[in-house]
Amino acid sequence: MSKSFDSAGLTYRQDYFDDRAAWAALVSLLDDTFGIDIGPLQELGGPDPTSMPFGWFAADDTLAANLSAFGMPLVLNGRQINAAAFQSGAVRPPWRGRGLYRDVTCKALEWCDRRQFEAIVLYTDKPLLYEPYGFRSLPMHRYCGAAPKPHSATKPARKLDPWNKADLALLQEALKTRAPVSDVLAVSGNAAMFIVNTQLDTEVRLSWLDAEKAVIAWKAGEAGRFSLLDVVATEIPPLAVILGRLGEGPEHVDVFFSPDKLDWRAEALAFDGGTAFMVRSTTDLAPASPAMLSPMADF
């Protein structure tokens, strides 16, 4: 990893999210590279406060290469893990092949090592790129099964709109105090990514269960199917209660995390979302049973 790189004409910077021009340069880089617009994040609470970007800038303030790290506390097999995550890794075409991405990756790893994170996680469609740095892929599994009979709802759920100030405040407070949605594998933080993912996938619906003080992230699937993406609450309600409050009566349910807190049994099925979930850790960390992180924690 100590190979030389060519940074001619570029300036290295880190910790630049407070610079509006630099933030705009990152928004542009990710939009041009992946077609992902993270611009709305600034109006919906801003980036995760633990974020640390590493990048090379051209003279005109164009961001040529970037990789960002941030704190990503996890629960794994019932144990709290002090973890970090990598995201927003990209290099613009004119500067590819110069070793810039290898450089920002090494800088991000050094930053994480100094802070003694027990693990670093990331999603990528190029897992071979990260294996030389000690990352390994973990299989992901969703759960599929017959829907339980919905509980009758005396107080139906209501829609949450993050662009409504009151709803955003309610959502942010719920994210601050949430319990992990699973004890097998789940985030125990990550408010910023949850909120931005509500904007990146237009099919995601957010509903508020007032009696349970719970936010439900879900999708209406094909006829007779229901997809549960995440539950944000201090106590996770059973799936039958969730369906009843939402007024949904599907035949089948797909849950995109381990359902150990949902009072519901289902079959674990391998999930291929087009990206690999990878981990670099000081020990051989892995969930004790099939699991995946909620798509609302996708980074």
JSON list of C-alpha atoms in Angstrom, two decimals, residues 14-18 41 45-54 67-73 82-87 108 111-112 115 117 189-193:
[
{"chain": "A", "resi": 14, "resn": "GLN", "atom": "CA", "xyz": [-9.59, 16.73, 4.89]},
{"chain": "A", "resi": 15, "resn": "ASP", "atom": "CA", "xyz": [-12.40, 17.71, 7.26]},
{"chain": "A", "resi": 16, "resn": "TYR", "atom": "CA", "xyz": [-14.00, 20.09, 4.75]},
{"chain": "A", "resi": 17, "resn": "PHE", "atom": "CA", "xyz": [-17.75, 19.58, 5.22]},
{"chain": "A", "resi": 18, "resn": "ASP", "atom": "CA", "xyz": [-18.05, 23.00, 6.90]},
{"chain": "A", "resi": 41, "resn": "LEU", "atom": "CA", "xyz": [-28.96, 16.27, 3.29]},
{"chain": "A", "resi": 45, "resn": "GLY", "atom": "CA", "xyz": [-29.99, 17.79, 9.39]},
{"chain": "A", "resi": 46, "resn": "GLY", "atom": "CA", "xyz": [-26.63, 17.81, 7.63]},
{"chain": "A", "resi": 47, "resn": "PRO", "atom": "CA", "xyz": [-23.93, 15.14, 7.39]},
{"chain": "A", "resi": 48, "resn": "ASP", "atom": "CA", "xyz": [-23.17, 12.84, 10.30]},
{"chain": "A", "resi": 49, "resn": "PRO", "atom": "CA", "xyz": [-21.22, 14.98, 12.82]},
{"chain": "A", "resi": 50, "resn": "THR", "atom": "CA", "xyz": [-18.53, 12.31, 13.07]},
{"chain": "A", "resi": 51, "resn": "SER", "atom": "CA", "xyz": [-17.83, 12.44, 9.31]},
{"chain": "A", "resi": 52, "resn": "MET", "atom": "CA", "xyz": [-14.24, 12.95, 8.17]},
{"chain": "A", "resi": 53, "resn": "PRO", "atom": "CA", "xyz": [-13.73, 13.41, 4.41]},
{"chain": "A", "resi": 54, "resn": "PHE", "atom": "CA", "xyz": [-10.36, 12.91, 2.71]},
{"chain": "A", "resi": 67, "resn": "LEU", "atom": "CA", "xyz": [-13.38, 9.02, 0.54]},
{"chain": "A", "resi": 68, "resn": "SER", "atom": "CA", "xyz": [-15.29, 9.77, 3.74]},
{"chain": "A", "resi": 69, "resn": "ALA", "atom": "CA", "xyz": [-15.24, 7.95, 7.09]},
{"chain": "A", "resi": 70, "resn": "PHE", "atom": "CA", "xyz": [-17.69, 8.31, 9.94]},
{"chain": "A", "resi": 71, "resn": "GLY", "atom": "CA", "xyz": [-18.66, 6.62, 13.19]},
{"chain": "A", "resi": 72, "resn": "MET", "atom": "CA", "xyz": [-21.07, 3.72, 12.65]},
{"chain": "A", "resi": 73, "resn": "PRO", "atom": "CA", "xyz": [-21.85, 2.07, 16.02]},
{"chain": "A", "resi": 82, "resn": "ASN", "atom": "CA", "xyz": [-17.35, 0.61, 18.11]},
{"chain": "A", "resi": 83, "resn": "ALA", "atom": "CA", "xyz": [-17.31, 0.70, 14.32]},
{"chain": "A", "resi": 84, "resn": "ALA", "atom": "CA", "xyz": [-16.67, 3.16, 11.53]},
{"chain": "A", "resi": 85, "resn": "ALA", "atom": "CA", "xyz": [-17.88, 3.17, 7.94]},
{"chain": "A", "resi": 86, "resn": "PHE", "atom": "CA", "xyz": [-16.51, 4.34, 4.59]},
{"chain": "A", "resi": 87, "resn": "GLN", "atom": "CA", "xyz": [-18.69, 6.06, 2.03]},
{"chain": "A", "resi": 108, "resn": "ALA", "atom": "CA", "xyz": [-8.89, 7.02, 6.07]},
{"chain": "A", "resi": 111, "resn": "TRP", "atom": "CA", "xyz": [-7.52, 7.92, 10.82]},
{"chain": "A", "resi": 112, "resn": "CYS", "atom": "CA", "xyz": [-9.71, 4.98, 11.93]},
{"chain": "A", "resi": 115, "resn": "ARG", "atom": "CA", "xyz": [-9.27, 6.21, 16.92]},
{"chain": "A", "resi": 117, "resn": "PHE", "atom": "CA", "xyz": [-12.33, 1.48, 15.92]},
{"chain": "A", "resi": 189, "resn": "GLY", "atom": "CA", "xyz": [-26.79, 5.22, 15.48]},
{"chain": "A", "resi": 190, "resn": "ASN", "atom": "CA", "xyz": [-26.66, 6.57, 11.92]},
{"chain": "A", "resi": 191, "resn": "ALA", "atom": "CA", "xyz": [-29.41, 9.20, 11.85]},
{"chain": "A", "resi": 192, "resn": "ALA", "atom": "CA", "xyz": [-28.01, 11.06, 8.84]},
{"chain": "A", "resi": 193, "resn": "MET", "atom": "CA", "xyz": [-27.96, 8.04, 6.54]}
]
